[in-house]
Coordinates of C-alpha atoms and ligand atoms in Angstrom, one line a residue:
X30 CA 143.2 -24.8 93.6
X31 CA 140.5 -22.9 95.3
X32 CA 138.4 -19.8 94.2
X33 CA 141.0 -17.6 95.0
X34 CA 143.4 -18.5 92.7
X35 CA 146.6 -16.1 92.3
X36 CA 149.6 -15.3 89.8
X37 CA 151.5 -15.8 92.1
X38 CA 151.0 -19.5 92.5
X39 CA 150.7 -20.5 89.1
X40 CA 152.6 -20.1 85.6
X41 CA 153.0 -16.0 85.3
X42 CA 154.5 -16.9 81.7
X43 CA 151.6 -15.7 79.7
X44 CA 150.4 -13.2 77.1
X45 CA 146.6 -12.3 76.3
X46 CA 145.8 -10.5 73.9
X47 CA 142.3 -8.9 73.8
X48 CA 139.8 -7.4 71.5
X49 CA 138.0 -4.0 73.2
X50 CA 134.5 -2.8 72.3
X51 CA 131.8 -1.0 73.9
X52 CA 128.1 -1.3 73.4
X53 CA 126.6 2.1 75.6
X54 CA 129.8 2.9 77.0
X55 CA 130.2 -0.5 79.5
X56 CA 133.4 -2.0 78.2
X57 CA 133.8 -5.2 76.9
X58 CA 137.1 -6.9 76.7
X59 CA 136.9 -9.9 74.3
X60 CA 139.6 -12.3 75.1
X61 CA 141.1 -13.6 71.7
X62 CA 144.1 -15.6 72.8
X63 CA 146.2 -16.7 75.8
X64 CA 143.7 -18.2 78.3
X65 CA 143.7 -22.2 78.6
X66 CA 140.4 -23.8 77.0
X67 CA 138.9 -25.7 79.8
X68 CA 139.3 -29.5 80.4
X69 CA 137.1 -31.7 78.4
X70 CA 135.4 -32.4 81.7
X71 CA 133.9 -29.6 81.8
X72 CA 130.7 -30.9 79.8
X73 CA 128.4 -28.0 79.6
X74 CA 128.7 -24.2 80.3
X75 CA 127.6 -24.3 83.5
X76 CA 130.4 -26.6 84.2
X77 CA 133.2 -24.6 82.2
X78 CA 131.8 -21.6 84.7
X79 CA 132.6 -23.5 87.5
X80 CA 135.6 -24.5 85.8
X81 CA 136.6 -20.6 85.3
X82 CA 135.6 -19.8 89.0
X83 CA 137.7 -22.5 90.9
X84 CA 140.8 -22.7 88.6
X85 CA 141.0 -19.5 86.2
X86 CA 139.9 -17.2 88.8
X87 CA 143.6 -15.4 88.9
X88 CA 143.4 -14.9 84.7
X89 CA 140.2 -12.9 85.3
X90 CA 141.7 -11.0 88.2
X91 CA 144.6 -10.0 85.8
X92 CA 142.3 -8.8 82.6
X93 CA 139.5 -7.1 85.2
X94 CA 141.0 -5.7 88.2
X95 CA 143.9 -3.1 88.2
X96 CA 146.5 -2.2 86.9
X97 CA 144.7 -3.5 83.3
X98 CA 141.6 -3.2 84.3
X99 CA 139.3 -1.3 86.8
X100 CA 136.2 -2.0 89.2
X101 CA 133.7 -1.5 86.6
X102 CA 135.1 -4.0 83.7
X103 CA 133.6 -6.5 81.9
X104 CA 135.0 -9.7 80.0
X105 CA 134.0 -12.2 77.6
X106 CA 135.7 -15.6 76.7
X107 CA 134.4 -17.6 73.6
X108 CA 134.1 -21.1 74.3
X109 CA 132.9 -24.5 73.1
X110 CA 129.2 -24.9 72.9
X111 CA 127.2 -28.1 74.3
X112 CA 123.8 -26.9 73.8
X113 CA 123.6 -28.5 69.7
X114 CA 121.7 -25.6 68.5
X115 CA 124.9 -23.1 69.3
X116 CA 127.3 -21.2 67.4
X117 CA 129.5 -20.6 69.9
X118 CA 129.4 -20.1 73.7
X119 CA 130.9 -17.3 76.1
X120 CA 131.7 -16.6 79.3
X121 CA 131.3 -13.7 81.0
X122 CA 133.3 -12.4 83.6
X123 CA 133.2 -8.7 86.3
X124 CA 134.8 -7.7 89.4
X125 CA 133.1 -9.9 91.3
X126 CA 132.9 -13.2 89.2
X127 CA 131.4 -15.2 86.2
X128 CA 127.2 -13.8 85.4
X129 CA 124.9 -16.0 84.1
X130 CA 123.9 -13.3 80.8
X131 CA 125.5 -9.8 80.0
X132 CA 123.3 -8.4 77.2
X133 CA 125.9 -5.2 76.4
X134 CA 128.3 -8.0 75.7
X135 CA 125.9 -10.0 72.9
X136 CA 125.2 -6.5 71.1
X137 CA 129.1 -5.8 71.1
X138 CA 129.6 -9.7 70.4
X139 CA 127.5 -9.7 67.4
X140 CA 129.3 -7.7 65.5
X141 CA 132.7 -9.3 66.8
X142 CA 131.6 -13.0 65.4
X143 CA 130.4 -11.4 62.1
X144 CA 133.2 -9.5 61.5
X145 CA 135.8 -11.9 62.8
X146 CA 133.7 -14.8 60.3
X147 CA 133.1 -17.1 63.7
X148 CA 130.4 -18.5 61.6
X149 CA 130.4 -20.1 57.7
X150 CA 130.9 -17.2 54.9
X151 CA 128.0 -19.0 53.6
X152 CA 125.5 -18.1 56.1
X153 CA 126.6 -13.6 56.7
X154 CA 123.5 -12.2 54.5
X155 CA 122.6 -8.8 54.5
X156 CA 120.1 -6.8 55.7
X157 CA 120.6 -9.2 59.3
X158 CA 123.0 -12.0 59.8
X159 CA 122.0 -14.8 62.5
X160 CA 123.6 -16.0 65.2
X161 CA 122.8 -18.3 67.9
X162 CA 125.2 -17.5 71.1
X163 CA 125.2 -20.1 74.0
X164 CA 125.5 -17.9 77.3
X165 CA 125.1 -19.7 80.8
X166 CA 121.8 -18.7 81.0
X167 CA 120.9 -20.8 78.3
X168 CA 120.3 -20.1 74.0
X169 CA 120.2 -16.2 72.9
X170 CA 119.2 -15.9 69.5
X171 CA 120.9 -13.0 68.0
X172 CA 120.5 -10.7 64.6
X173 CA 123.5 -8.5 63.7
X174 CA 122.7 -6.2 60.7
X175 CA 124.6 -6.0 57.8
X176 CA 124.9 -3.4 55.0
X177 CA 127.1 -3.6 52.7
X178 CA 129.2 -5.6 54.2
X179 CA 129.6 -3.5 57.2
X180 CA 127.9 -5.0 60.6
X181 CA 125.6 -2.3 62.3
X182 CA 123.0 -2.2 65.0
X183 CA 122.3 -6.1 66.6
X184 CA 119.0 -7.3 68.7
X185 CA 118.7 -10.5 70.3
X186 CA 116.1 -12.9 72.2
X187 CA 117.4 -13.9 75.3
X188 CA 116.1 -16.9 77.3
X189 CA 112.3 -16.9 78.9
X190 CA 112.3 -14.0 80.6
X191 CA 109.5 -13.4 83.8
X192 CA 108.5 -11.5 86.9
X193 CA 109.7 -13.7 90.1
X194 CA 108.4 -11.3 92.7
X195 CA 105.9 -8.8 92.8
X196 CA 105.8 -5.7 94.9
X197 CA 108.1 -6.9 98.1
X198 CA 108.3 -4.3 100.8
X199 CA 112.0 -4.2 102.0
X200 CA 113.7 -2.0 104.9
X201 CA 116.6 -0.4 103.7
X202 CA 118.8 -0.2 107.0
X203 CA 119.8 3.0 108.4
X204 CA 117.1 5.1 106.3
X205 CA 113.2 5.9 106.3
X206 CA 112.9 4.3 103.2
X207 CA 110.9 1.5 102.6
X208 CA 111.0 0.3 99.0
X209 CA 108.7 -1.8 97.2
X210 CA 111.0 -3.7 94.9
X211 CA 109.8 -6.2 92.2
X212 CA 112.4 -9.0 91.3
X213 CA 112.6 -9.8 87.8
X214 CA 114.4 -12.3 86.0
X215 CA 116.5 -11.7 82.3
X216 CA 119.2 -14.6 82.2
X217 CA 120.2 -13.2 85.3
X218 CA 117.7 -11.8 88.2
X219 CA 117.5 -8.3 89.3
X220 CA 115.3 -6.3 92.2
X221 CA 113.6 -3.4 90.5
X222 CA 113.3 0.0 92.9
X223 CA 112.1 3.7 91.6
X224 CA 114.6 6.4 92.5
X225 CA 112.5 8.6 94.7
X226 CA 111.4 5.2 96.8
X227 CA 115.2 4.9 98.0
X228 CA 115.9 8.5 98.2
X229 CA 117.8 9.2 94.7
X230 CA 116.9 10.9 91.7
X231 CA 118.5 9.6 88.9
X232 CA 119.0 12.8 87.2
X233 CA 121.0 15.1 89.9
X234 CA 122.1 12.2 92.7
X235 CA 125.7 11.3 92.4
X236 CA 126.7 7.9 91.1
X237 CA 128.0 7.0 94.7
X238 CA 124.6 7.8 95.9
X239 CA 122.9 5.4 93.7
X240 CA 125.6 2.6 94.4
X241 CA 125.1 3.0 97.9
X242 CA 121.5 2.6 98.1
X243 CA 121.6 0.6 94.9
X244 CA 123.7 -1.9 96.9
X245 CA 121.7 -1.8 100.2
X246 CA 118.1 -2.9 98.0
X247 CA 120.6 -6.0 96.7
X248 CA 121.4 -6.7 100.2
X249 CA 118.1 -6.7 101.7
X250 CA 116.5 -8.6 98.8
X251 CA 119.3 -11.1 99.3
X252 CA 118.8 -11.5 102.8
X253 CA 114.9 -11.9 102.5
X254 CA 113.8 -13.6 98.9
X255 CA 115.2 -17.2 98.4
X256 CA 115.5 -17.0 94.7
X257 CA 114.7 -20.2 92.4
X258 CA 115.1 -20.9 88.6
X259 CA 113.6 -24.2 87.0
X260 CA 117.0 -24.4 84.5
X261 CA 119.6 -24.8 87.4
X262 CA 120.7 -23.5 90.8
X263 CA 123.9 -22.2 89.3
X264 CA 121.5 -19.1 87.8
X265 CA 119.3 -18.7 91.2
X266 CA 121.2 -15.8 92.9
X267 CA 120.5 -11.8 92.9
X268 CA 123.5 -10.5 90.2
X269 CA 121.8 -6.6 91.0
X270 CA 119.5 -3.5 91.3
X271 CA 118.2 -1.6 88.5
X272 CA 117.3 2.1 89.7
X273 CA 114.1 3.2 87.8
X274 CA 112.5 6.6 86.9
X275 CA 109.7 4.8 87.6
X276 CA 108.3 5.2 84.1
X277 CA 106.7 1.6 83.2
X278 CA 103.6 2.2 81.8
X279 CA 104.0 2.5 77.9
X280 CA 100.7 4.6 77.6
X281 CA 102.4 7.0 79.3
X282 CA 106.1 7.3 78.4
X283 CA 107.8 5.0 75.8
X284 CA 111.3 5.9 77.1
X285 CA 112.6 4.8 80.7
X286 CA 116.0 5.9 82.5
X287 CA 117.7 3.3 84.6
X288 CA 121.3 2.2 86.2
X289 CA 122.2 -1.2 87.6
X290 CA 124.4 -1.8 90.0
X291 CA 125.5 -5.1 90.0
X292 CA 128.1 -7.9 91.6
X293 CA 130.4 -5.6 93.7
X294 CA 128.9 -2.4 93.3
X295 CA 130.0 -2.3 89.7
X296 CA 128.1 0.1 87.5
X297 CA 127.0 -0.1 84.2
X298 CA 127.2 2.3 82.0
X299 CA 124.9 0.6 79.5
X300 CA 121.1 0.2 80.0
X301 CA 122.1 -3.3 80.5
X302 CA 120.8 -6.1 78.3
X303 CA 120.0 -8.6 81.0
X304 CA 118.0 -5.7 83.0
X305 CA 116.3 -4.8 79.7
X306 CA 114.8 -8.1 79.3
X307 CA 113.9 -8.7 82.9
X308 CA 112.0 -5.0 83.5
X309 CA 110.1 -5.7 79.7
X310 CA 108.8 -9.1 81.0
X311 CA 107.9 -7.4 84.4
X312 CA 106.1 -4.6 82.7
X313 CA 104.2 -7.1 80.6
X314 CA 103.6 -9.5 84.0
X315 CA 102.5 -6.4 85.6
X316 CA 100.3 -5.2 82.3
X317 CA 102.0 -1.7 81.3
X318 CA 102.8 -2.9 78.2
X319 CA 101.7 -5.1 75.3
X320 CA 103.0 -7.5 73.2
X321 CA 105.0 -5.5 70.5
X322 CA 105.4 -2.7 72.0
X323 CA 108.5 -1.5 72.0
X324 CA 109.9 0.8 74.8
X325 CA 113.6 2.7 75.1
X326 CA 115.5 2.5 78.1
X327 CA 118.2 4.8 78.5
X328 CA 120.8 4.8 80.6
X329 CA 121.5 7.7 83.6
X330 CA 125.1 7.4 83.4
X331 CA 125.5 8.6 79.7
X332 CA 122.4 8.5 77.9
X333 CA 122.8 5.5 75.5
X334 CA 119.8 3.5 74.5
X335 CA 118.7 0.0 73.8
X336 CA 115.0 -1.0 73.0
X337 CA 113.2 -3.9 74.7
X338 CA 110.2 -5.4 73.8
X339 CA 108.2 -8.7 74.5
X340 CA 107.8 -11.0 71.7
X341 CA 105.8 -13.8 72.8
X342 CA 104.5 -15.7 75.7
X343 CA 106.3 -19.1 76.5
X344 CA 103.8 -21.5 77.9
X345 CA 105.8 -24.6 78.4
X346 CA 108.0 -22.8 80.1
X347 CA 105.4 -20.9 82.0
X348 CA 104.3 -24.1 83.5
X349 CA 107.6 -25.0 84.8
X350 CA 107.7 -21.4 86.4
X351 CA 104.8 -22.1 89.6
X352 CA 105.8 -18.6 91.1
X353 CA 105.7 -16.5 87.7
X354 CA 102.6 -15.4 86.4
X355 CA 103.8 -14.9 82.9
X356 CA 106.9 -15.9 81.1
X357 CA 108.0 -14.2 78.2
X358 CA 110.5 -13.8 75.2
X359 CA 112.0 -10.0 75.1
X360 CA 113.7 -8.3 72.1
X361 CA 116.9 -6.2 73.2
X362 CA 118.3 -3.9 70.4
X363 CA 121.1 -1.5 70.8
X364 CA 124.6 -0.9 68.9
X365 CA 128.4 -1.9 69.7
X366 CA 131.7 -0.4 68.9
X367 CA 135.3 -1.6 68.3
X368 CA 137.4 0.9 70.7
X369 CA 141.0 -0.9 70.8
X370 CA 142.8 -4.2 71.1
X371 CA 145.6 -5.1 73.8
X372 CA 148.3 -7.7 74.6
X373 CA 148.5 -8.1 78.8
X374 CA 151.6 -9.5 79.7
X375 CA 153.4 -10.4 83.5
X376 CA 156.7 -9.9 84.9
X377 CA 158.1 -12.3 87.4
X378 CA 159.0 -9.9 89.6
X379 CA 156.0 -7.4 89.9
X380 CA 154.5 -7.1 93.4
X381 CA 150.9 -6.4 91.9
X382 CA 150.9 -9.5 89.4
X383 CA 147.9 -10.5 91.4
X384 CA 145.8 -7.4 91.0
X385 CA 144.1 -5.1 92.9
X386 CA 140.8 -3.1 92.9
X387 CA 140.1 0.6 94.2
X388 CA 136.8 1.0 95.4
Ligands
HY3_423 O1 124.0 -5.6 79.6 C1 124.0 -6.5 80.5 O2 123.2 -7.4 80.6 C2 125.2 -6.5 81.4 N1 125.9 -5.3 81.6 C3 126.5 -5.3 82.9 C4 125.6 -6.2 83.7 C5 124.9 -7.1 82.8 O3 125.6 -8.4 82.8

């Protein structure tokens, strides 16, 4: 069965049932039960994404798009690890597909495999319990705090993070504007762009405006940059555009407003994780901040927060990055929320079993 898999073609008999959090107001369905593990021969993650992609595709079309789910939804499916350091592994799925690393979805998971006891009794301590998640990406260490028993704020250390392009001058079609756009890499790569370089300002444009011109950088950097990751090809493609104030330099400012628009013009309402880590290790690459610094990003839409800062250089991988000058290991830090749970079922004879988005 191809990519485009639909209800309609396959077993509509099924119930999922779903855990729902938020982690800065971009939601997070956890699927708990009801989707098919994947085949044995889908060795490692990357494979169980392809798996997803080619075969599952109509299962994420029911729990994302319409009439249970919307344009700007995000899912996560816990899985068997391969890599022999892991916990667990997930999956994460949008509008559009499968992503390589969702960050809002490791601060909301945290809590969810702490709470739900995902790991031994034996090993949830207080004041931080850890947890190593396996995401596509690769290994993302991840610290959930507890406090009397309660699970609270979570940070995490996602893969090598680093700067893949510096300073690229892109037309954007059918405007004056004439960006300069770095391209950054956090699990999953992102171009960069300051508001008032593409025309917006992130505090009075509309969110249309921003996904418009959001979506246009994305295009153009696609259609220019080849991108490349040393891991895997699977990971080598352009999942966004963060929108930046434009306020890098820690000296100056330690807090930063951004929105990402990413897959099919989906916005998140969350600083984003993955962006998080990949504008840290370009503000380090780029020397505006330090090691240990620790900067806020806040989000446009709403105003949450998560923290980013870089930890440490990673030589070895460093070496295996030619076109990066620096490589480095970010801390992410922000706070998820239960908001709900939901059992999705089918009927036979619904005419919109296979979904639908608005845009
Ligand atoms: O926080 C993140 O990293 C994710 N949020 C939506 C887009 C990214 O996957």
């Amino acid at each position: 069965m191809s990519s485009t898999t639909k209800f309609s073609e396959v077993n509509s008999e099924i119930v999922i049932k779903t855990r729902e959090m938020h982690s800065g107001g971009e939601p997070l369905r956890v699927i708990e039960s009801g989707w098919p593990a994947p085949p044995k021969s889908a060795r490692t993650l990357l494979d169980k994404r392809r798996h997803m992609k080619e075969h599952m595709d109509h299962l994420r079309k029911l729990v994302m798009f319409e009439p249970r789910g919307h344009k700007d939804m995000y899912g996560a499916l816990l899985v068997e690890p391969d890599h022999p350091d892991a916990d667990l592994a997930v999956l994460f799925m949008h509008n559009e597909g499968y992503s390589t690393m969702c960050g809002h979805a490791i601060i909301a998971l945290g809590r969810y495999v702490v709470d739900n006891k995902l790991i031994p009794a034996g090993r949830i301590e207080e004041p931080e319990t850890k947890v190593n998640i396996q995401c596509p990406c690769g290994l993302v260490s991840v610290w959930v705090q507890v406090k009397n028993g309660k699970t609270g704020s979570v940070r995490f250390h996602s893969v090598p993070a680093f700067l893949h392009t510096s300073d690229l001058t892109l037309e954007i079609p059918g405007t004056q504007y004439k960006p300069s756009v770095d391209i950054g890499y956090g699990g999953a790569f992102y171009a960069v762009v300051k508001d008032r370089d593409i025309g917006i300002d992130l505090s009075t444009s509309t969110t249309d405006q921003i996904v418009e011109r959001a979506t246009a950088v994305s295009n153009a950097v696609r259609s220019k940059v080849k991108l490349w990751h040393p891991d895997s090809p699977d990971l080598a493609y352009l999942y966004g555009t963060i929108v930046t104030d434009g306020n890098d330099d820690f000296e100056t400012n330690d807090t930063t407003t951004n929105l990402t628009i990413f897959a099919d013009r989906e916005v998140d309402r969350a600083p984003t994780g993955s962006g998080v880590t990949a504008r840290t290790a370009i503000q380090y690459a780029k020397g505006h901040i330090k090691t240990g610094q620790v900067k806020k990003f806040k989000s446009s839409a709403n105003g949450s927060l998560y923290t980013g800062s870089v930890v440490r250089e990673v030589v070895e991988y460093f070496k295996r990055c030619s076109n990066s000058s620096s490589n480095s290991i970010v801390e992410v830090s922000g706070c998820g929320y239960y908001t709900g749970s939901s059992v999705f079922t089918v009927e036979d004879d619904d005419d919109l079993k296979d979904g639908f988005l608005l845009k």
